[in-house]
């Protein structure tokens, strides 16, 4: 019975998040009302507050859902055998970018970034930063896995290099969400171009 209750709770949580992201895309984050989100999700306003403190809390939950799915997909990429650094790295980066607009629009990403920067001591900002660190570590993990298989040179510092690559991946994503005209394919092509010299230097043989 407890398992069924947990499943119902998870389903309701998901319904609220899906309703929120739909409304955010339709009217914008600032204009979306909690009452309308609750109605769209088929729950009461009181039930909404049982799950989320406010819109910011819900936005962070959506960012977390996005990143958790990307991390799971990234782990699967790392676990596979890769013959070269470029194909492995660009598949991982491509997964990050391809999934980035699944739940959040560019406007929603800008709001999340603004909240994390403007209020660095808040739980929202700390959770956002923690998710970034996990993504950065995943890039480092990819390089370490490739190094263990002889694909990356043994003298490469995988942690420093992974952090360097992720910092650029993150910076270019910020540029992407600032520019409504830039598409995901253009973003991936630009980051691949920027990363290629480093990939050549890292590659064994």
C-alpha atoms as an extended CHARMM CRD file, in Angstrom:
* protein
*
       205  EXT
         1         1  UNK       CA              0.0000000000        0.0000000000        0.0000000000  PROA      1               0.0000000000
         2         2  UNK       CA              2.8260000000        2.4120000000        0.8150000000  PROA      2               0.0000000000
         3         3  UNK       CA              4.2800000000        1.7420000000       -2.6360000000  PROA      3               0.0000000000
         4         4  UNK       CA              0.9780000000        2.6690000000       -4.2490000000  PROA      4               0.0000000000
         5         5  UNK       CA              0.7780000000        5.8840000000       -2.2210000000  PROA      5               0.0000000000
         6         6  UNK       CA              4.3200000000        6.7810000000       -3.2300000000  PROA      6               0.0000000000
         7         7  UNK       CA              3.4700000000        6.1650000000       -6.8970000000  PROA      7               0.0000000000
         8         8  UNK       CA              0.3530000000        8.3330000000       -6.6670000000  PROA      8               0.0000000000
         9         9  UNK       CA              2.3900000000       11.0810000000       -5.0330000000  PROA      9               0.0000000000
        10        10  UNK       CA              5.0480000000       10.8730000000       -7.7440000000  PROA      10              0.0000000000
        11        11  UNK       CA              2.3790000000       10.9610000000      -10.4750000000  PROA      11              0.0000000000
        12        12  UNK       CA              0.7560000000       14.0310000000       -8.9220000000  PROA      12              0.0000000000
        13        13  UNK       CA              4.1460000000       15.7370000000       -8.6130000000  PROA      13              0.0000000000
        14        14  UNK       CA              4.8050000000       15.0430000000      -12.2780000000  PROA      14              0.0000000000
        15        15  UNK       CA              1.3670000000       16.3610000000      -13.2920000000  PROA      15              0.0000000000
        16        16  UNK       CA              1.9910000000       19.6280000000      -11.4600000000  PROA      16              0.0000000000
        17        17  UNK       CA              5.4160000000       20.0320000000      -13.0830000000  PROA      17              0.0000000000
        18        18  UNK       CA              4.0410000000       19.2930000000      -16.5430000000  PROA      18              0.0000000000
        19        19  UNK       CA              1.2020000000       21.7670000000      -16.0310000000  PROA      19              0.0000000000
        20        20  UNK       CA              3.6470000000       24.4010000000      -14.8340000000  PROA      20              0.0000000000
        21        21  UNK       CA              6.0190000000       24.0040000000      -17.7740000000  PROA      21              0.0000000000
        22        22  UNK       CA              3.0970000000       24.1440000000      -20.2100000000  PROA      22              0.0000000000
        23        23  UNK       CA              1.7850000000       27.3450000000      -18.6370000000  PROA      23              0.0000000000
        24        24  UNK       CA              5.2540000000       28.9000000000      -18.3630000000  PROA      24              0.0000000000
        25        25  UNK       CA              5.7390000000       28.3670000000      -22.1030000000  PROA      25              0.0000000000
        26        26  UNK       CA              2.2870000000       29.7550000000      -22.8790000000  PROA      26              0.0000000000
        27        27  UNK       CA              2.1900000000       32.9250000000      -20.7640000000  PROA      27              0.0000000000
        28        28  UNK       CA              5.7180000000       33.2560000000      -19.3570000000  PROA      28              0.0000000000
        29        29  UNK       CA              7.0950000000       32.5100000000      -15.9160000000  PROA      29              0.0000000000
        30        30  UNK       CA              6.1610000000       35.8570000000      -14.3510000000  PROA      30              0.0000000000
        31        31  UNK       CA              2.5690000000       35.7870000000      -15.6340000000  PROA      31              0.0000000000
        32        32  UNK       CA              1.8160000000       32.1880000000      -14.6820000000  PROA      32              0.0000000000
        33        33  UNK       CA             -0.3930000000       31.9530000000      -11.5890000000  PROA      33              0.0000000000
        34        34  UNK       CA             -0.2470000000       29.1100000000       -9.0990000000  PROA      34              0.0000000000
        35        35  UNK       CA             -4.0420000000       28.8710000000       -9.1950000000  PROA      35              0.0000000000
        36        36  UNK       CA             -3.9350000000       28.2250000000      -12.9430000000  PROA      36              0.0000000000
        37        37  UNK       CA             -1.1440000000       25.6690000000      -12.5950000000  PROA      37              0.0000000000
        38        38  UNK       CA             -3.1480000000       23.7970000000       -9.9550000000  PROA      38              0.0000000000
        39        39  UNK       CA             -6.2790000000       23.8420000000      -12.0980000000  PROA      39              0.0000000000
        40        40  UNK       CA             -4.3960000000       22.5610000000      -15.1450000000  PROA      40              0.0000000000
        41        41  UNK       CA             -2.8660000000       19.7730000000      -13.0560000000  PROA      41              0.0000000000
        42        42  UNK       CA             -6.2630000000       18.8100000000      -11.6150000000  PROA      42              0.0000000000
        43        43  UNK       CA             -5.3040000000       19.5310000000       -8.0080000000  PROA      43              0.0000000000
        44        44  UNK       CA             -6.2910000000       22.0850000000       -5.4060000000  PROA      44              0.0000000000
        45        45  UNK       CA             -4.1120000000       25.0670000000       -4.5670000000  PROA      45              0.0000000000
        46        46  UNK       CA             -3.6290000000       23.5550000000       -1.1210000000  PROA      46              0.0000000000
        47        47  UNK       CA             -2.3480000000       20.3470000000       -2.7050000000  PROA      47              0.0000000000
        48        48  UNK       CA              0.0530000000       22.3820000000       -4.8370000000  PROA      48              0.0000000000
        49        49  UNK       CA              1.5790000000       23.8600000000       -1.6880000000  PROA      49              0.0000000000
        50        50  UNK       CA              1.9890000000       20.3630000000       -0.2580000000  PROA      50              0.0000000000
        51        51  UNK       CA              4.4590000000       19.7300000000       -3.0600000000  PROA      51              0.0000000000
        52        52  UNK       CA              6.0470000000       23.1250000000       -3.7730000000  PROA      52              0.0000000000
        53        53  UNK       CA              6.6220000000       26.2560000000       -1.7190000000  PROA      53              0.0000000000
        54        54  UNK       CA              6.3040000000       28.6830000000       -4.6380000000  PROA      54              0.0000000000
        55        55  UNK       CA              6.9240000000       29.0530000000       -8.3820000000  PROA      55              0.0000000000
        56        56  UNK       CA             10.6740000000       29.2720000000       -7.8450000000  PROA      56              0.0000000000
        57        57  UNK       CA             10.6710000000       25.9520000000       -6.0050000000  PROA      57              0.0000000000
        58        58  UNK       CA              8.7450000000       24.4130000000       -8.8710000000  PROA      58              0.0000000000
        59        59  UNK       CA             11.1100000000       25.8840000000      -11.4540000000  PROA      59              0.0000000000
        60        60  UNK       CA             14.0510000000       24.3730000000       -9.5850000000  PROA      60              0.0000000000
        61        61  UNK       CA             12.2850000000       21.0100000000       -9.5140000000  PROA      61              0.0000000000
        62        62  UNK       CA             11.8760000000       21.2320000000      -13.2820000000  PROA      62              0.0000000000
        63        63  UNK       CA             15.5670000000       22.0560000000      -13.7440000000  PROA      63              0.0000000000
        64        64  UNK       CA             16.4240000000       19.0940000000      -11.4930000000  PROA      64              0.0000000000
        65        65  UNK       CA             14.1840000000       16.7640000000      -13.5100000000  PROA      65              0.0000000000
        66        66  UNK       CA             15.8850000000       17.9350000000      -16.6940000000  PROA      66              0.0000000000
        67        67  UNK       CA             19.4040000000       17.4410000000      -15.3390000000  PROA      67              0.0000000000
        68        68  UNK       CA             18.6810000000       14.0690000000      -13.7090000000  PROA      68              0.0000000000
        69        69  UNK       CA             17.4570000000       12.6790000000      -17.0290000000  PROA      69              0.0000000000
        70        70  UNK       CA             20.4960000000       14.0750000000      -18.8370000000  PROA      70              0.0000000000
        71        71  UNK       CA             22.8600000000       12.6160000000      -16.2370000000  PROA      71              0.0000000000
        72        72  UNK       CA             21.2620000000        9.1820000000      -16.5860000000  PROA      72              0.0000000000
        73        73  UNK       CA             21.6330000000        9.3400000000      -20.3670000000  PROA      73              0.0000000000
        74        74  UNK       CA             25.2200000000       10.5360000000      -19.9590000000  PROA      74              0.0000000000
        75        75  UNK       CA             26.1100000000        7.6240000000      -17.6920000000  PROA      75              0.0000000000
        76        76  UNK       CA             24.9210000000        5.2540000000      -20.4170000000  PROA      76              0.0000000000
        77        77  UNK       CA             27.1690000000        7.0100000000      -22.9420000000  PROA      77              0.0000000000
        78        78  UNK       CA             30.1870000000        6.7470000000      -20.6280000000  PROA      78              0.0000000000
        79        79  UNK       CA             29.5750000000        3.0340000000      -20.0740000000  PROA      79              0.0000000000
        80        80  UNK       CA             29.8540000000        2.2670000000      -23.7860000000  PROA      80              0.0000000000
        81        81  UNK       CA             33.0860000000        1.5640000000      -25.6500000000  PROA      81              0.0000000000
        82        82  UNK       CA             34.3060000000        4.5080000000      -27.7360000000  PROA      82              0.0000000000
        83        83  UNK       CA             37.1030000000        4.4110000000      -30.2690000000  PROA      83              0.0000000000
        84        84  UNK       CA             37.9590000000        8.1060000000      -30.1330000000  PROA      84              0.0000000000
        85        85  UNK       CA             37.5920000000       11.1460000000      -27.8850000000  PROA      85              0.0000000000
        86        86  UNK       CA             35.6390000000       13.2590000000      -30.3670000000  PROA      86              0.0000000000
        87        87  UNK       CA             32.7270000000       10.8570000000      -30.8850000000  PROA      87              0.0000000000
        88        88  UNK       CA             32.3590000000       10.2330000000      -27.1440000000  PROA      88              0.0000000000
        89        89  UNK       CA             32.6000000000       13.8600000000      -26.0680000000  PROA      89              0.0000000000
        90        90  UNK       CA             30.3770000000       15.2740000000      -28.7740000000  PROA      90              0.0000000000
        91        91  UNK       CA             27.7410000000       12.6100000000      -28.1530000000  PROA      91              0.0000000000
        92        92  UNK       CA             27.6830000000       13.5930000000      -24.4780000000  PROA      92              0.0000000000
        93        93  UNK       CA             27.5630000000       17.3190000000      -25.2100000000  PROA      93              0.0000000000
        94        94  UNK       CA             24.9130000000       16.7110000000      -27.8510000000  PROA      94              0.0000000000
        95        95  UNK       CA             22.7820000000       14.8800000000      -25.2950000000  PROA      95              0.0000000000
        96        96  UNK       CA             23.0380000000       17.8360000000      -22.9140000000  PROA      96              0.0000000000
        97        97  UNK       CA             21.9750000000       20.3170000000      -25.5690000000  PROA      97              0.0000000000
        98        98  UNK       CA             19.3520000000       18.1720000000      -27.3430000000  PROA      98              0.0000000000
        99        99  UNK       CA             17.5220000000       17.5970000000      -24.0600000000  PROA      99              0.0000000000
       100       100  UNK       CA             17.8460000000       21.1690000000      -22.7890000000  PROA      100             0.0000000000
       101       101  UNK       CA             14.5010000000       22.4190000000      -24.1310000000  PROA      101             0.0000000000
       102       102  UNK       CA             12.4730000000       19.3140000000      -23.2860000000  PROA      102             0.0000000000
       103       103  UNK       CA             10.9270000000       20.8360000000      -20.1610000000  PROA      103             0.0000000000
       104       104  UNK       CA             12.2220000000       24.4030000000      -20.1010000000  PROA      104             0.0000000000
       105       105  UNK       CA             12.0480000000       27.1700000000      -22.6620000000  PROA      105             0.0000000000
       106       106  UNK       CA             14.8740000000       29.6440000000      -23.1400000000  PROA      106             0.0000000000
       107       107  UNK       CA             12.8820000000       32.1640000000      -21.0900000000  PROA      107             0.0000000000
       108       108  UNK       CA             12.5940000000       29.6660000000      -18.2390000000  PROA      108             0.0000000000
       109       109  UNK       CA             16.3270000000       28.9330000000      -18.3500000000  PROA      109             0.0000000000
       110       110  UNK       CA             17.0540000000       32.6750000000      -18.2180000000  PROA      110             0.0000000000
       111       111  UNK       CA             14.8150000000       33.0020000000      -15.1650000000  PROA      111             0.0000000000
       112       112  UNK       CA             16.5220000000       30.0790000000      -13.4290000000  PROA      112             0.0000000000
       113       113  UNK       CA             19.9750000000       31.4570000000      -14.1890000000  PROA      113             0.0000000000
       114       114  UNK       CA             18.9820000000       34.9260000000      -12.9910000000  PROA      114             0.0000000000
       115       115  UNK       CA             17.6180000000       33.5800000000       -9.7200000000  PROA      115             0.0000000000
       116       116  UNK       CA             20.7480000000       31.5270000000       -9.0840000000  PROA      116             0.0000000000
       117       117  UNK       CA             23.0430000000       34.5080000000       -9.7060000000  PROA      117             0.0000000000
       118       118  UNK       CA             20.9800000000       37.2080000000       -7.9830000000  PROA      118             0.0000000000
       119       119  UNK       CA             20.4770000000       35.2160000000       -4.7680000000  PROA      119             0.0000000000
       120       120  UNK       CA             23.5980000000       33.0390000000       -4.3580000000  PROA      120             0.0000000000
       121       121  UNK       CA             22.9030000000       32.1190000000       -0.7140000000  PROA      121             0.0000000000
       122       122  UNK       CA             19.4180000000       30.7380000000       -1.3370000000  PROA      122             0.0000000000
       123       123  UNK       CA             18.5770000000       27.0130000000       -1.5520000000  PROA      123             0.0000000000
       124       124  UNK       CA             17.5870000000       27.5970000000       -5.1920000000  PROA      124             0.0000000000
       125       125  UNK       CA             21.0380000000       28.8800000000       -6.1090000000  PROA      125             0.0000000000
       126       126  UNK       CA             22.8100000000       26.1800000000       -4.1280000000  PROA      126             0.0000000000
       127       127  UNK       CA             20.7990000000       23.4210000000       -5.8230000000  PROA      127             0.0000000000
       128       128  UNK       CA             21.4020000000       24.9580000000       -9.2440000000  PROA      128             0.0000000000
       129       129  UNK       CA             25.1480000000       25.1290000000       -8.5870000000  PROA      129             0.0000000000
       130       130  UNK       CA             25.1860000000       21.5500000000       -7.3070000000  PROA      130             0.0000000000
       131       131  UNK       CA             23.5630000000       20.3300000000      -10.5290000000  PROA      131             0.0000000000
       132       132  UNK       CA             26.1820000000       22.1820000000      -12.5760000000  PROA      132             0.0000000000
       133       133  UNK       CA             28.9160000000       20.5010000000      -10.5380000000  PROA      133             0.0000000000
       134       134  UNK       CA             27.4280000000       17.0740000000      -11.2190000000  PROA      134             0.0000000000
       135       135  UNK       CA             27.3830000000       17.7620000000      -14.9560000000  PROA      135             0.0000000000
       136       136  UNK       CA             30.9710000000       18.9800000000      -14.8140000000  PROA      136             0.0000000000
       137       137  UNK       CA             31.9960000000       15.8400000000      -12.9610000000  PROA      137             0.0000000000
       138       138  UNK       CA             30.3040000000       13.7080000000      -15.5930000000  PROA      138             0.0000000000
       139       139  UNK       CA             32.5150000000       15.2120000000      -18.3040000000  PROA      139             0.0000000000
       140       140  UNK       CA             35.5320000000       14.4440000000      -16.0910000000  PROA      140             0.0000000000
       141       141  UNK       CA             34.2370000000       10.8930000000      -15.6340000000  PROA      141             0.0000000000
       142       142  UNK       CA             33.9810000000       10.4870000000      -19.3940000000  PROA      142             0.0000000000
       143       143  UNK       CA             37.6160000000       11.4760000000      -19.8740000000  PROA      143             0.0000000000
       144       144  UNK       CA             38.7290000000        9.1720000000      -17.0500000000  PROA      144             0.0000000000
       145       145  UNK       CA             36.8240000000        6.2670000000      -18.6090000000  PROA      145             0.0000000000
       146       146  UNK       CA             38.3940000000        6.9690000000      -21.9890000000  PROA      146             0.0000000000
       147       147  UNK       CA             41.8250000000        7.2280000000      -20.3800000000  PROA      147             0.0000000000
       148       148  UNK       CA             41.3930000000        3.8610000000      -18.6890000000  PROA      148             0.0000000000
       149       149  UNK       CA             40.6520000000        2.3550000000      -22.1200000000  PROA      149             0.0000000000
       150       150  UNK       CA             43.7200000000        3.9390000000      -23.7160000000  PROA      150             0.0000000000
       151       151  UNK       CA             41.7590000000        6.4730000000      -25.7860000000  PROA      151             0.0000000000
       152       152  UNK       CA             42.9400000000        9.5500000000      -23.8370000000  PROA      152             0.0000000000
       153       153  UNK       CA             46.6550000000       10.1220000000      -23.2500000000  PROA      153             0.0000000000
       154       154  UNK       CA             47.9300000000        8.9430000000      -19.8670000000  PROA      154             0.0000000000
       155       155  UNK       CA             49.5500000000       12.3000000000      -19.0520000000  PROA      155             0.0000000000
       156       156  UNK       CA             46.2430000000       14.2100000000      -19.3120000000  PROA      156             0.0000000000
       157       157  UNK       CA             44.6910000000       15.5580000000      -16.1000000000  PROA      157             0.0000000000
       158       158  UNK       CA             41.1290000000       14.3890000000      -16.7270000000  PROA      158             0.0000000000
       159       159  UNK       CA             39.6210000000       16.4500000000      -13.9040000000  PROA      159             0.0000000000
       160       160  UNK       CA             41.1590000000       19.7470000000      -14.9900000000  PROA      160             0.0000000000
       161       161  UNK       CA             40.4140000000       19.0650000000      -18.6550000000  PROA      161             0.0000000000
       162       162  UNK       CA             36.8470000000       17.9850000000      -17.9460000000  PROA      162             0.0000000000
       163       163  UNK       CA             36.1960000000       21.1140000000      -15.9070000000  PROA      163             0.0000000000
       164       164  UNK       CA             37.6640000000       23.2480000000      -18.6810000000  PROA      164             0.0000000000
       165       165  UNK       CA             35.4610000000       21.6360000000      -21.3210000000  PROA      165             0.0000000000
       166       166  UNK       CA             32.3210000000       21.8590000000      -19.1940000000  PROA      166             0.0000000000
       167       167  UNK       CA             32.9530000000       25.5220000000      -18.3930000000  PROA      167             0.0000000000
       168       168  UNK       CA             32.8880000000       26.2640000000      -22.1180000000  PROA      168             0.0000000000
       169       169  UNK       CA             29.8610000000       24.0250000000      -22.6550000000  PROA      169             0.0000000000
       170       170  UNK       CA             28.0630000000       25.9380000000      -19.9070000000  PROA      170             0.0000000000
       171       171  UNK       CA             29.1410000000       29.3720000000      -21.1240000000  PROA      171             0.0000000000
       172       172  UNK       CA             27.9550000000       28.6020000000      -24.6530000000  PROA      172             0.0000000000
       173       173  UNK       CA             24.6430000000       27.3490000000      -23.2680000000  PROA      173             0.0000000000
       174       174  UNK       CA             24.1870000000       30.7080000000      -21.5560000000  PROA      174             0.0000000000
       175       175  UNK       CA             24.8110000000       32.4270000000      -24.8990000000  PROA      175             0.0000000000
       176       176  UNK       CA             22.2900000000       30.0590000000      -26.4810000000  PROA      176             0.0000000000
       177       177  UNK       CA             19.4750000000       30.8840000000      -24.0490000000  PROA      177             0.0000000000
       178       178  UNK       CA             20.1980000000       34.6120000000      -24.4220000000  PROA      178             0.0000000000
       179       179  UNK       CA             19.7910000000       34.4110000000      -28.2150000000  PROA      179             0.0000000000
       180       180  UNK       CA             16.2810000000       33.4770000000      -29.3200000000  PROA      180             0.0000000000
       181       181  UNK       CA             17.4750000000       32.9740000000      -32.9080000000  PROA      181             0.0000000000
       182       182  UNK       CA             20.2110000000       30.4210000000      -32.1440000000  PROA      182             0.0000000000
       183       183  UNK       CA             19.1100000000       26.8060000000      -32.5780000000  PROA      183             0.0000000000
       184       184  UNK       CA             20.4830000000       23.6680000000      -30.9470000000  PROA      184             0.0000000000
       185       185  UNK       CA             22.2660000000       22.4630000000      -34.0820000000  PROA      185             0.0000000000
       186       186  UNK       CA             24.0930000000       25.7680000000      -34.4010000000  PROA      186             0.0000000000
       187       187  UNK       CA             25.0800000000       25.6090000000      -30.7420000000  PROA      187             0.0000000000
       188       188  UNK       CA             26.4540000000       22.0700000000      -31.0790000000  PROA      188             0.0000000000
       189       189  UNK       CA             28.4300000000       22.9280000000      -34.1960000000  PROA      189             0.0000000000
       190       190  UNK       CA             30.0480000000       25.9330000000      -32.5320000000  PROA      190             0.0000000000
       191       191  UNK       CA             31.0340000000       24.0270000000      -29.3810000000  PROA      191             0.0000000000
       192       192  UNK       CA             32.4320000000       21.1540000000      -31.4420000000  PROA      192             0.0000000000
       193       193  UNK       CA             34.5300000000       23.6420000000      -33.4170000000  PROA      193             0.0000000000
       194       194  UNK       CA             35.8460000000       25.2110000000      -30.2160000000  PROA      194             0.0000000000
       195       195  UNK       CA             36.5720000000       21.8530000000      -28.5930000000  PROA      195             0.0000000000
       196       196  UNK       CA             38.2470000000       20.1260000000      -31.5200000000  PROA      196             0.0000000000
       197       197  UNK       CA             41.8340000000       21.4080000000      -30.9030000000  PROA      197             0.0000000000
       198       198  UNK       CA             41.6900000000       20.1840000000      -27.2940000000  PROA      198             0.0000000000
       199       199  UNK       CA             40.3120000000       16.8310000000      -28.4190000000  PROA      199             0.0000000000
       200       200  UNK       CA             43.2560000000       16.3850000000      -30.7890000000  PROA      200             0.0000000000
       201       201  UNK       CA             45.7300000000       17.1490000000      -28.0040000000  PROA      201             0.0000000000
       202       202  UNK       CA             44.0680000000       14.7010000000      -25.6130000000  PROA      202             0.0000000000
       203       203  UNK       CA             43.8330000000       11.7880000000      -28.0070000000  PROA      203             0.0000000000
       204       204  UNK       CA             46.2320000000        8.8850000000      -27.5640000000  PROA      204             0.0000000000
       205       205  UNK       CA             48.1310000000        7.6680000000      -30.5980000000  PROA      205             0.0000000000
